[in-house]
mmCIF file with all atom_site columns, C-alpha atoms in Angstrom:
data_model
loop_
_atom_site.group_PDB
_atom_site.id
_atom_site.type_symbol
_atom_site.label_atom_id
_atom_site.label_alt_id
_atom_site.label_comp_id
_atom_site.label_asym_id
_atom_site.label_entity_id
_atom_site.label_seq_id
_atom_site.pdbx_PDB_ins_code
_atom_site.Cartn_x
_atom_site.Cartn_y
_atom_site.Cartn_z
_atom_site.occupancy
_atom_site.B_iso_or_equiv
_atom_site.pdbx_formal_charge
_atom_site.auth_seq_id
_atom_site.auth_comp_id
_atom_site.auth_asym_id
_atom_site.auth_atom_id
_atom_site.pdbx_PDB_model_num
ATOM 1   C CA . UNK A 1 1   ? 96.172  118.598 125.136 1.00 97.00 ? 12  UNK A CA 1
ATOM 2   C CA . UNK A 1 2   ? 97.245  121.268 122.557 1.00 98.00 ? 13  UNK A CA 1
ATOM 3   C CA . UNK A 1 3   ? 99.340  120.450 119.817 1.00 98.00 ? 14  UNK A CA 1
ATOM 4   C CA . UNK A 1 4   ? 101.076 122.814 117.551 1.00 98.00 ? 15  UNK A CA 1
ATOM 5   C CA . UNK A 1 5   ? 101.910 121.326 114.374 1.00 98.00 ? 16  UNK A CA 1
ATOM 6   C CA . UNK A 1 6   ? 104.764 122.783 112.213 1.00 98.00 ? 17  UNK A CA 1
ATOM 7   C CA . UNK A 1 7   ? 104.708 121.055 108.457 1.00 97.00 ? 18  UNK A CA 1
ATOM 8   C CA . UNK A 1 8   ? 101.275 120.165 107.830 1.00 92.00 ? 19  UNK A CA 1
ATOM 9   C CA . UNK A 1 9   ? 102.114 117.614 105.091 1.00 94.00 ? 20  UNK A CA 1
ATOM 10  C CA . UNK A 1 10  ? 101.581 113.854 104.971 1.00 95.00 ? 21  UNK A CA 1
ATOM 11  C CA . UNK A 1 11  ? 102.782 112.935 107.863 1.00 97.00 ? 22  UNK A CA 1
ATOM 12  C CA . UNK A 1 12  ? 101.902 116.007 109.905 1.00 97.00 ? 23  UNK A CA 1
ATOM 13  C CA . UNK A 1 13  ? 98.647  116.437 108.643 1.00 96.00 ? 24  UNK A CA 1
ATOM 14  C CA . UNK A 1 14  ? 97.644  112.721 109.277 1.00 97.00 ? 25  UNK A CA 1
ATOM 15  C CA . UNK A 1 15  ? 99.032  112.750 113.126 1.00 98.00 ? 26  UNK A CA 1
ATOM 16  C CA . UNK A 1 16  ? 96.711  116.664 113.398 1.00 98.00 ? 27  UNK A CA 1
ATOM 17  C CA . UNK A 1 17  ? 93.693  114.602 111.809 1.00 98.00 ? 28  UNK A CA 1
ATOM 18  C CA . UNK A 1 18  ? 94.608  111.252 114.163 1.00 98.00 ? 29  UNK A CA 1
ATOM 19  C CA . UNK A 1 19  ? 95.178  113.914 117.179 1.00 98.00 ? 30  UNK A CA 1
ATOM 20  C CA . UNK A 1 20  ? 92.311  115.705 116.531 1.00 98.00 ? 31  UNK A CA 1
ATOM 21  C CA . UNK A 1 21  ? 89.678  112.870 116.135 1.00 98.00 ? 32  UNK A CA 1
ATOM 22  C CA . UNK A 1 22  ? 90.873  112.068 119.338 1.00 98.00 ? 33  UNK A CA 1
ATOM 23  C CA . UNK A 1 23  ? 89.675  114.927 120.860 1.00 98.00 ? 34  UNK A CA 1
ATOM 24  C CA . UNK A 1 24  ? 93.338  117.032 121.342 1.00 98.00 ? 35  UNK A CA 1
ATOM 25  C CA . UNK A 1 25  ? 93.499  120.828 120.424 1.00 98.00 ? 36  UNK A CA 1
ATOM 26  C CA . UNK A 1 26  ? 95.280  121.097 117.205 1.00 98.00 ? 37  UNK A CA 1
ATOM 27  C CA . UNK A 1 27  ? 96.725  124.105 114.958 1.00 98.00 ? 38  UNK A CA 1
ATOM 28  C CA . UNK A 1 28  ? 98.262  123.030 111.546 1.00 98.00 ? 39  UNK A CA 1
ATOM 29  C CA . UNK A 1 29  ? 101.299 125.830 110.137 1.00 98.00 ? 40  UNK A CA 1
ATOM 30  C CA . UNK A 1 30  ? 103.753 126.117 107.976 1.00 97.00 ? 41  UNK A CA 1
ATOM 31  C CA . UNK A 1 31  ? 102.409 125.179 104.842 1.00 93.00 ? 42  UNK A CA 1
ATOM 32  C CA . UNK A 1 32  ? 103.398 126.897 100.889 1.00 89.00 ? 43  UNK A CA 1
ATOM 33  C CA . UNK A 1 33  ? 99.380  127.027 100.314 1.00 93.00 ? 44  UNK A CA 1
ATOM 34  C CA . UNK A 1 34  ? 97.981  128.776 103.247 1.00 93.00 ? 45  UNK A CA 1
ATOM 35  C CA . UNK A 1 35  ? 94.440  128.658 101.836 1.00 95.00 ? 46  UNK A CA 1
ATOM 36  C CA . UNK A 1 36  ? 94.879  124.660 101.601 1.00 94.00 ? 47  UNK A CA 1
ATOM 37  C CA . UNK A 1 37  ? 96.117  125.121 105.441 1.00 96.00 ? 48  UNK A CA 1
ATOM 38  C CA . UNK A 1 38  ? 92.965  126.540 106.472 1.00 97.00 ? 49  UNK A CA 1
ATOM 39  C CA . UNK A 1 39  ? 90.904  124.203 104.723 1.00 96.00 ? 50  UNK A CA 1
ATOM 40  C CA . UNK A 1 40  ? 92.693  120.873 106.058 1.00 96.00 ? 51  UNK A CA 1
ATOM 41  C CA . UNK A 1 41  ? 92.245  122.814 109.741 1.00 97.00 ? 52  UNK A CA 1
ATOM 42  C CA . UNK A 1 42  ? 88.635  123.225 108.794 1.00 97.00 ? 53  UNK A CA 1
ATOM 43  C CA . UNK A 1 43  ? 88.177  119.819 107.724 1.00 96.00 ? 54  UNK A CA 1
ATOM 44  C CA . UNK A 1 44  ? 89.575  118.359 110.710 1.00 97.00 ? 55  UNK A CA 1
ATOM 45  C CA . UNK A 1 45  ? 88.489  120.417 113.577 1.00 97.00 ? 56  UNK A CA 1
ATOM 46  C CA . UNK A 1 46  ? 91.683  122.226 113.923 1.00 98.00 ? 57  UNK A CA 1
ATOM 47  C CA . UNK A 1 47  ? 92.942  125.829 113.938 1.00 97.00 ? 58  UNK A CA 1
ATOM 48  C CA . UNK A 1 48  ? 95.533  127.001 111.281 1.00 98.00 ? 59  UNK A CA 1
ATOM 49  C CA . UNK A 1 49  ? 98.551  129.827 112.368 1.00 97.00 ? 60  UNK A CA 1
ATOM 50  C CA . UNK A 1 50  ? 101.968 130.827 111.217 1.00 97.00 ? 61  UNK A CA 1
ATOM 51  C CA . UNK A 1 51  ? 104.379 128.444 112.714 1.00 98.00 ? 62  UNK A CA 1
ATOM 52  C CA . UNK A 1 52  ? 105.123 130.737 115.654 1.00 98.00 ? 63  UNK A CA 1
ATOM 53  C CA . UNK A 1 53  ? 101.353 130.714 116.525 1.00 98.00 ? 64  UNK A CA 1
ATOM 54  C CA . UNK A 1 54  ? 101.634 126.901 116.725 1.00 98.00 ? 65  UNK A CA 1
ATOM 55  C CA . UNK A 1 55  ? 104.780 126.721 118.898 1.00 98.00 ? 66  UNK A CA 1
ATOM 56  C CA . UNK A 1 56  ? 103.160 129.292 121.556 1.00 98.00 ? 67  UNK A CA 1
ATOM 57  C CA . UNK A 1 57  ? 100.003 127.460 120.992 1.00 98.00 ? 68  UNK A CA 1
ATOM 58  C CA . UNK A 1 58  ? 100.758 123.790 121.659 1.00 98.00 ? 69  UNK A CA 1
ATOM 59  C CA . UNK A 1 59  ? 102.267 122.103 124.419 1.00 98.00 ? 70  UNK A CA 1
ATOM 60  C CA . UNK A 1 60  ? 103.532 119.501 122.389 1.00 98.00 ? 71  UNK A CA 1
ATOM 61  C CA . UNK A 1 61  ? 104.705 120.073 118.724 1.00 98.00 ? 72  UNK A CA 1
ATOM 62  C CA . UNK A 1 62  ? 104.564 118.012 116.167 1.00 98.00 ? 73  UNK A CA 1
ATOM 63  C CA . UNK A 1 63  ? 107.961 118.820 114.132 1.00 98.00 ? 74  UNK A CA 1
ATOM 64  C CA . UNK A 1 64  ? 107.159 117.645 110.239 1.00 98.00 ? 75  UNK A CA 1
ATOM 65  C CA . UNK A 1 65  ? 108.627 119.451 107.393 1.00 97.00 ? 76  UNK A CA 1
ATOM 66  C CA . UNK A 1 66  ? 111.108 118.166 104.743 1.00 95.00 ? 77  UNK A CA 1
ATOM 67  C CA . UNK A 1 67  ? 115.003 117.610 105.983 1.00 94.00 ? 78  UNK A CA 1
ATOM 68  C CA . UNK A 1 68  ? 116.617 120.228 103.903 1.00 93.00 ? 79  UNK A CA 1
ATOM 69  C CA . UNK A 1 69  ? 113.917 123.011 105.137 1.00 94.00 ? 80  UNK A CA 1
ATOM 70  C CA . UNK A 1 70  ? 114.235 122.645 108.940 1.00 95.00 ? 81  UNK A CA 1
ATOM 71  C CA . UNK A 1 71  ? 116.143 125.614 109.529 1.00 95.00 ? 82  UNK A CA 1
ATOM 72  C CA . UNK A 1 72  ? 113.910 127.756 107.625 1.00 96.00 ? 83  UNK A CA 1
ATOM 73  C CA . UNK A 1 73  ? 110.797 126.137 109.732 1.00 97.00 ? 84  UNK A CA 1
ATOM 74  C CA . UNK A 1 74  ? 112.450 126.622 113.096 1.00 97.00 ? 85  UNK A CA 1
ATOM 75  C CA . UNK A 1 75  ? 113.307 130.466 111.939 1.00 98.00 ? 86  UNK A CA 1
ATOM 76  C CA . UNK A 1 76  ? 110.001 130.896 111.632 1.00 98.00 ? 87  UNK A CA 1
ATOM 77  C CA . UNK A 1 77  ? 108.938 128.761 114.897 1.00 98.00 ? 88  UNK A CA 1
ATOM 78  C CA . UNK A 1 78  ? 111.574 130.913 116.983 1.00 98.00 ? 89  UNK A CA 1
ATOM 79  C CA . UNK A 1 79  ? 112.267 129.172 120.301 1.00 97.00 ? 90  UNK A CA 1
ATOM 80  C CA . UNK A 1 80  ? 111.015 125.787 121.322 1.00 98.00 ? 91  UNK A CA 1
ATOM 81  C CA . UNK A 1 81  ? 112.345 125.917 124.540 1.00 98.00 ? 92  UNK A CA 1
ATOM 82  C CA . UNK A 1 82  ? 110.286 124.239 127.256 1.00 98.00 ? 93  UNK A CA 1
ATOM 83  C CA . UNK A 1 83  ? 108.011 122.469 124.531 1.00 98.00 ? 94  UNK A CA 1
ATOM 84  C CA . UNK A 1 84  ? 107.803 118.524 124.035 1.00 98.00 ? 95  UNK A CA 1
ATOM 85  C CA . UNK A 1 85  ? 108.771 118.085 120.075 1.00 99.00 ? 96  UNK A CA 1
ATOM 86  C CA . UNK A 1 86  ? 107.967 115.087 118.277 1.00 99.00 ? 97  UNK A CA 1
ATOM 87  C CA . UNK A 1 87  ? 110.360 115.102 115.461 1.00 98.00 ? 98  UNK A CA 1
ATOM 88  C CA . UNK A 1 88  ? 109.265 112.997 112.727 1.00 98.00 ? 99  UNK A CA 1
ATOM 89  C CA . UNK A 1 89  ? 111.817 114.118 109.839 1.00 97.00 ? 100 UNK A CA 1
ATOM 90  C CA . UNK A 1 90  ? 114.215 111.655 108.244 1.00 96.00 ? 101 UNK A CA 1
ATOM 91  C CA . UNK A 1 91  ? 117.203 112.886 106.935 1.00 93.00 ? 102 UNK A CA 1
ATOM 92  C CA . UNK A 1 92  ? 116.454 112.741 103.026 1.00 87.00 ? 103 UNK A CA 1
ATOM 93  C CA . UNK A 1 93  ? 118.149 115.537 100.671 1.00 77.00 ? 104 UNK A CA 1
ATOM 94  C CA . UNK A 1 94  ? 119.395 115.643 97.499  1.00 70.00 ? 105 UNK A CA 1
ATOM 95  C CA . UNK A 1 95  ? 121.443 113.070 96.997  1.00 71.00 ? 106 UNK A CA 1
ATOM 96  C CA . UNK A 1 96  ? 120.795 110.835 99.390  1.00 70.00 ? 107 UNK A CA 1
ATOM 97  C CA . UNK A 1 97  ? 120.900 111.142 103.004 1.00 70.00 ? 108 UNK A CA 1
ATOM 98  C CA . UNK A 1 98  ? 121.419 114.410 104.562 1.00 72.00 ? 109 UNK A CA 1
ATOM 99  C CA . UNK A 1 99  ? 124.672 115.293 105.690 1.00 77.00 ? 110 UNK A CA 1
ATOM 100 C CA . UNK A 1 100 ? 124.688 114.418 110.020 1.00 88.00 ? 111 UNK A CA 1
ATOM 101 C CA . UNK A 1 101 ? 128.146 114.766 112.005 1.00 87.00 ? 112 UNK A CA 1
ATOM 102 C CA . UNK A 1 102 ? 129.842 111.193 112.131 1.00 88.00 ? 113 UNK A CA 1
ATOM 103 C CA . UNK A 1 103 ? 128.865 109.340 115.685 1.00 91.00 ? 114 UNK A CA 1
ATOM 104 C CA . UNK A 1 104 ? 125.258 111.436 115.727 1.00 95.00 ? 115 UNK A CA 1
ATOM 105 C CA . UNK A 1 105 ? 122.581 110.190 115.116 1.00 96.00 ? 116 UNK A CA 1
ATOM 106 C CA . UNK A 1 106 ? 119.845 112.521 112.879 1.00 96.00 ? 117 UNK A CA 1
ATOM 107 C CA . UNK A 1 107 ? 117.859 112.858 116.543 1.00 98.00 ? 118 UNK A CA 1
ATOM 108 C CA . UNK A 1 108 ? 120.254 114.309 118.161 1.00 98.00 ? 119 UNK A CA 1
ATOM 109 C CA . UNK A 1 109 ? 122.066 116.543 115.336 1.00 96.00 ? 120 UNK A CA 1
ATOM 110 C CA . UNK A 1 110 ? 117.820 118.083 115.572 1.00 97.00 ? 121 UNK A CA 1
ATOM 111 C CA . UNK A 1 111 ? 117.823 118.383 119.369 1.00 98.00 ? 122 UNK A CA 1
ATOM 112 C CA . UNK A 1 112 ? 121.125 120.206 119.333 1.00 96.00 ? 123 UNK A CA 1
ATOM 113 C CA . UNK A 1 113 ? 118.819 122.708 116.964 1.00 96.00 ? 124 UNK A CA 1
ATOM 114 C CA . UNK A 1 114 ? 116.110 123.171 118.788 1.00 98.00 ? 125 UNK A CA 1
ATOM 115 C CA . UNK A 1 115 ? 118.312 124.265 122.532 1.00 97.00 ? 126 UNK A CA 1
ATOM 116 C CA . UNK A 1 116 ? 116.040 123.906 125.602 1.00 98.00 ? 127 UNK A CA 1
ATOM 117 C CA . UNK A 1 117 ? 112.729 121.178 123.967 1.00 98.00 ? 128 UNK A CA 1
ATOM 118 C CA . UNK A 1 118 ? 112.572 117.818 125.068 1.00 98.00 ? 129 UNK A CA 1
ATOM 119 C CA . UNK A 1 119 ? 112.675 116.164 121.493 1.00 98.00 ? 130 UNK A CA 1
ATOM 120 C CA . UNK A 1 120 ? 110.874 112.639 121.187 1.00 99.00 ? 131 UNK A CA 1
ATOM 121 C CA . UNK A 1 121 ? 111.597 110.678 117.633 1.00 98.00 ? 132 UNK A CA 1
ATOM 122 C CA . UNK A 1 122 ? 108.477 109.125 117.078 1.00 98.00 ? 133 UNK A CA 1
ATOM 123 C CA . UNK A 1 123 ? 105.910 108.876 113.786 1.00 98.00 ? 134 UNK A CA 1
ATOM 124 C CA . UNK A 1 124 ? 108.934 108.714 111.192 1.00 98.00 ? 135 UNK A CA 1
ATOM 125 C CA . UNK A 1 125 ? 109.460 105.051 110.706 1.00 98.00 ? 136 UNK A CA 1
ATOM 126 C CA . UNK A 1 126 ? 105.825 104.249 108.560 1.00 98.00 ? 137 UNK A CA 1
ATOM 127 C CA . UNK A 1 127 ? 104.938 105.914 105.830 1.00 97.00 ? 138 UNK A CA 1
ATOM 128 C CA . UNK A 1 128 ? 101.923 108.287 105.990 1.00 96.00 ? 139 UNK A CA 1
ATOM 129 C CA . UNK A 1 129 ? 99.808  106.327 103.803 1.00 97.00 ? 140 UNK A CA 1
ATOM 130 C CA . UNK A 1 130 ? 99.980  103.590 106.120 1.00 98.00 ? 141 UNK A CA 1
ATOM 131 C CA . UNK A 1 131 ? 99.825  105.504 109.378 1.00 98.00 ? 142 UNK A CA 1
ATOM 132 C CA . UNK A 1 132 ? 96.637  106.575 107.979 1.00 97.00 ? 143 UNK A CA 1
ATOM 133 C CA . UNK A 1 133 ? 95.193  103.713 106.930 1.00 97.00 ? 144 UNK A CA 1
ATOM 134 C CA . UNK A 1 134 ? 96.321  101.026 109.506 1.00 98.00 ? 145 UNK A CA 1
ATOM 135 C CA . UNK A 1 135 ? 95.797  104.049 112.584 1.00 98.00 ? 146 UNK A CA 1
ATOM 136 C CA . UNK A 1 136 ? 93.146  102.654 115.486 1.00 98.00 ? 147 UNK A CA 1
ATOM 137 C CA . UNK A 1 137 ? 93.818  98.745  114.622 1.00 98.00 ? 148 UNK A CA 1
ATOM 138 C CA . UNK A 1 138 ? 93.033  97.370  117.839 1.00 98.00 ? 149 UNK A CA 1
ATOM 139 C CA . UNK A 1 139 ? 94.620  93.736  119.533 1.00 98.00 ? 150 UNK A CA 1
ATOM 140 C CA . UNK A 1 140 ? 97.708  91.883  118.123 1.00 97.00 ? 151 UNK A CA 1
ATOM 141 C CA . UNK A 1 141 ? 96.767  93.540  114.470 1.00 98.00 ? 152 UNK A CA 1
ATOM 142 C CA . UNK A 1 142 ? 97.788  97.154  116.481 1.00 98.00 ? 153 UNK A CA 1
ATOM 143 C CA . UNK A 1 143 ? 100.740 98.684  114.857 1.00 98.00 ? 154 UNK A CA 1
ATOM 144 C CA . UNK A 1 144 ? 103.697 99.690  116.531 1.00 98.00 ? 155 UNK A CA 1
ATOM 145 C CA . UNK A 1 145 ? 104.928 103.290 116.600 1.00 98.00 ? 156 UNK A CA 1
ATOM 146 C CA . UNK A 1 146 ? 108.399 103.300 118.005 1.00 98.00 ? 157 UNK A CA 1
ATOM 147 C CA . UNK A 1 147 ? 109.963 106.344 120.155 1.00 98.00 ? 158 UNK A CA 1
ATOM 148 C CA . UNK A 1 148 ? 112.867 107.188 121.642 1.00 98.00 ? 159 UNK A CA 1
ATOM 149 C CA . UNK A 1 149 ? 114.220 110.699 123.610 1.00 98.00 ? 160 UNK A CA 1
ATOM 150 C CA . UNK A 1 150 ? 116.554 111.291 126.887 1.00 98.00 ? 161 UNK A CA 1
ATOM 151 C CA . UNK A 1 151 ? 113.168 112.652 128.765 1.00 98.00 ? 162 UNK A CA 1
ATOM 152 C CA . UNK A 1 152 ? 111.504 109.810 130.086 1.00 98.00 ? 163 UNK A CA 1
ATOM 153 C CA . UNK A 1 153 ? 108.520 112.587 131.308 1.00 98.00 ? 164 UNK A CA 1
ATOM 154 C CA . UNK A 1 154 ? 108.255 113.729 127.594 1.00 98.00 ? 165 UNK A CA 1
ATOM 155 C CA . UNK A 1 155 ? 108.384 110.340 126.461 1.00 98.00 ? 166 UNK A CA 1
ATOM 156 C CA . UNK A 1 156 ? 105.319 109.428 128.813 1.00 98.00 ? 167 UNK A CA 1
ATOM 157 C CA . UNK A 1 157 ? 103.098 112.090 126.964 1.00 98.00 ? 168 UNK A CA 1
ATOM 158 C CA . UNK A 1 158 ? 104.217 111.146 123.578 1.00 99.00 ? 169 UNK A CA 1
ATOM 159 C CA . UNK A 1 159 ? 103.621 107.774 123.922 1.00 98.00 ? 170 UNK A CA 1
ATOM 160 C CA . UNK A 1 160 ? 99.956  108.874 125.270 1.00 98.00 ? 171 UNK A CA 1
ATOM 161 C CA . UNK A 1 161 ? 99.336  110.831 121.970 1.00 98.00 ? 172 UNK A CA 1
ATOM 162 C CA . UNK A 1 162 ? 100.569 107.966 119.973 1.00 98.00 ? 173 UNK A CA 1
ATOM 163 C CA . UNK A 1 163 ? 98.098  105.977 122.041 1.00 98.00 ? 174 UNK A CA 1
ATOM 164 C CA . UNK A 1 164 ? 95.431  108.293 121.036 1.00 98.00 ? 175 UNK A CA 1
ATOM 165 C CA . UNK A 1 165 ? 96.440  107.648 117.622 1.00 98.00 ? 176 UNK A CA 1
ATOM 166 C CA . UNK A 1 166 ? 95.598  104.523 117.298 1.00 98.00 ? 177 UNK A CA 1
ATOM 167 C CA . UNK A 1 167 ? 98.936  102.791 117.500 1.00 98.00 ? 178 UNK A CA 1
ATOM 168 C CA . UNK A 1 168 ? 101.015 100.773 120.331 1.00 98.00 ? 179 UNK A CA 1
ATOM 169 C CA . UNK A 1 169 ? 104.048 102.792 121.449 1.00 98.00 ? 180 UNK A CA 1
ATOM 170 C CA . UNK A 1 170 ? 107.317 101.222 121.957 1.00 98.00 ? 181 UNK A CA 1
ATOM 171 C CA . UNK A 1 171 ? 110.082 103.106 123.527 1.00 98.00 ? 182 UNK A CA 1
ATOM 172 C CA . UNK A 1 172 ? 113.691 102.465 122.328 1.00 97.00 ? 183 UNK A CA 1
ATOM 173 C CA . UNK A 1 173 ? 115.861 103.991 124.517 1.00 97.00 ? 184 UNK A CA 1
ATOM 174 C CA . UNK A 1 174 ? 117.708 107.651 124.280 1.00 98.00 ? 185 UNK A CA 1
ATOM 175 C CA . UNK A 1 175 ? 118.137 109.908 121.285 1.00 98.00 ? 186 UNK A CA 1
ATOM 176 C CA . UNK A 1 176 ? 121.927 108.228 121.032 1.00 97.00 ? 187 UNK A CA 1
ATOM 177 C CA . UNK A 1 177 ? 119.859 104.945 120.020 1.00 96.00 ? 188 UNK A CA 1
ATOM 178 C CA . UNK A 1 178 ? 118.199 106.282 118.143 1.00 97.00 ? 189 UNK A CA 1
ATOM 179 C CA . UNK A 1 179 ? 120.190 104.968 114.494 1.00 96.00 ? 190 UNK A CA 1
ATOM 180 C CA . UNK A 1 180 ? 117.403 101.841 113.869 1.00 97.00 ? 191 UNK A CA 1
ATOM 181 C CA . UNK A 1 181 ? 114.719 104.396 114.042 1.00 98.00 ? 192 UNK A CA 1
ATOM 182 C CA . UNK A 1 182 ? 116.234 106.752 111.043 1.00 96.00 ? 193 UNK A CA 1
ATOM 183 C CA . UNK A 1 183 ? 116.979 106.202 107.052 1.00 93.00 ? 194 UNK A CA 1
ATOM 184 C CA . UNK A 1 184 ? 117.396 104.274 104.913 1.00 92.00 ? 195 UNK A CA 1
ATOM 185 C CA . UNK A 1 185 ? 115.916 101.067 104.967 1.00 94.00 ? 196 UNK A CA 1
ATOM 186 C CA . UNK A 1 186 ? 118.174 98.177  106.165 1.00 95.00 ? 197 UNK A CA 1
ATOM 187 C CA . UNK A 1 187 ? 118.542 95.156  108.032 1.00 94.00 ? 198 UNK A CA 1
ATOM 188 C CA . UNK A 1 188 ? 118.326 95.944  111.535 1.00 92.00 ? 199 UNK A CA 1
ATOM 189 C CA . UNK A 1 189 ? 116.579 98.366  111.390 1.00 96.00 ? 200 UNK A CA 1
ATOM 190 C CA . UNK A 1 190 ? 113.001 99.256  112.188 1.00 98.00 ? 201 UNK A CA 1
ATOM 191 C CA . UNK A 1 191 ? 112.857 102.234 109.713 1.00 97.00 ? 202 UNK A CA 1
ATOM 192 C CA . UNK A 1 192 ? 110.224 101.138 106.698 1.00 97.00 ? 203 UNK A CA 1
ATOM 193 C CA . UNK A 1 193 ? 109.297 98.182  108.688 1.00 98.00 ? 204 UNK A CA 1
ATOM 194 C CA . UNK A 1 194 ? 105.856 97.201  110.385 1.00 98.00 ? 205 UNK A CA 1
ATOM 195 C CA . UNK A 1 195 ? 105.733 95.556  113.275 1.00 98.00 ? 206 UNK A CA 1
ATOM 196 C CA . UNK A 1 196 ? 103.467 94.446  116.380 1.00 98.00 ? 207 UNK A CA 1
ATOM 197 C CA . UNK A 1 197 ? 103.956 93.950  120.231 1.00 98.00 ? 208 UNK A CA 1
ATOM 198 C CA . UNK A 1 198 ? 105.767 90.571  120.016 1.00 98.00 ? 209 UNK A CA 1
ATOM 199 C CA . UNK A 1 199 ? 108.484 91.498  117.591 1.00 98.00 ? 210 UNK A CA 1
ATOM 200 C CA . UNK A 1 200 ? 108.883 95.146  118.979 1.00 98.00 ? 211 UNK A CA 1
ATOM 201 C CA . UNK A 1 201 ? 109.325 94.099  121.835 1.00 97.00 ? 212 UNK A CA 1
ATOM 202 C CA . UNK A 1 202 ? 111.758 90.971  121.279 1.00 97.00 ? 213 UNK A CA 1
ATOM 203 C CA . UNK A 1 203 ? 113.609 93.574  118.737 1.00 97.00 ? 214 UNK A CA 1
ATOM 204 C CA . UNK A 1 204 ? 114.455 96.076  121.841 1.00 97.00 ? 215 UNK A CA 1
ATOM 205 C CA . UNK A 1 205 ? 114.923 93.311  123.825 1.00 96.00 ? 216 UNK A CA 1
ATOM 206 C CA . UNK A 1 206 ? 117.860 92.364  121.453 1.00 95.00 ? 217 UNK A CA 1
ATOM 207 C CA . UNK A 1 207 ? 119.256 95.778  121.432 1.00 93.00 ? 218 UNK A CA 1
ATOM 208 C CA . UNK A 1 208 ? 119.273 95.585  125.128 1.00 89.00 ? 219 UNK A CA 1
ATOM 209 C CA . UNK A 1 209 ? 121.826 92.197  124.714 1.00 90.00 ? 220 UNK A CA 1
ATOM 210 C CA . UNK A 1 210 ? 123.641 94.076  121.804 1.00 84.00 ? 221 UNK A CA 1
ATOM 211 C CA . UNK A 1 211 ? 123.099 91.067  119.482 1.00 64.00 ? 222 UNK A CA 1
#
């Protein structure tokens, strides 16, 4: 599959190395060092573009950049319409937590930016220091990489990538669900937390029951 990544930081960079180890065509963008850019793509079998290159060029993009910069990295993406995004921002800025409309969860305040993808919150929840070093941990030591997104067909392909990755997906519902996923760390929530099959699975089954 090709995958356009847009923030080729620590977290984007690690899913483009995970993605392309697994044999996926990847093209890193939207970077402040564009001679680091290329190398990383070198290094990792990957192509490196400006990040309207990558949003032509993948069918799924992975959506990584800082909170407060997204609107200058979708400028420069232009439409996403028709693309699978994996958004894996959390709402940091200065201050605190970024500002998000009351009742909306940070998921959805991004799809309502990004008119026409099918946005998938996914890769967010771990740092990338961990994603990188527990990726491809195989039997009950796998580590879960929670999703969630109102397209259950772009949902099916993300959870294949994160597959791929070397984790266990585990979907959580629609993008209006998606509040355990996002910042800050708290009980409840999965954000900053690791977790395997059993407990991810018991923890959606107790969001199901509301308790």
């Amino acid at each position: 599959m090709k995958v356009g990544v847009i923030g080729a930081g620590r977290i984007g960079g690690n899913a483009a190395r995970l993605l392309a180890a697994a044999g996926h065509e990847v093209m890193l963008s939207f970077s402040r060092d564009e001679a680091k850019l290329a190398r990383t793509a070198e290094q990792i079998g990957a192509r490196a573009g400006a990040p309207g290159e990558a949003a032509e060029f993948g069918e799924v993009i992975v959506f990584s950049v800082p909170w407060p910069v997204i609107g200058e990295a979708l400028a420069q993406a232009g439409s996403l319409r028709g693309k699978i995004v994996i958004d894996t921002t959390n709402q940091f800025a200065a201050g605190g937590i970024g500002p998000v409309p009351a009742g909306t969860t940070a998921a959805q305040f991004n799809q309502a930016r990004m008119p026409g993808a099918r946005l998938v919150k996914a890769l967010n929840t771990l740092t990338a220091s961990f994603q990188a070093e527990s990726a491809g941990r195989t039997g009950p030591d796998r580590v879960v990489m929670f999703l969630c997104g109102d397209h259950e067909d772009a949902k099916t392909i993300v959870a294949g990538l994160i597959d791929d990755a070397g984790f266990a997906p585990v979907d959580l519902g629609g993008l209006a669900g998606a509040a355990p996923m996002e910042a800050p760390r708290r009980p409840g929530a999965v954000y900053g937390e690791e977790y395997h099959l059993p407990a991810a699975r018991a923890f959606v089954a107790s969001l199901k029951r509301g308790s």
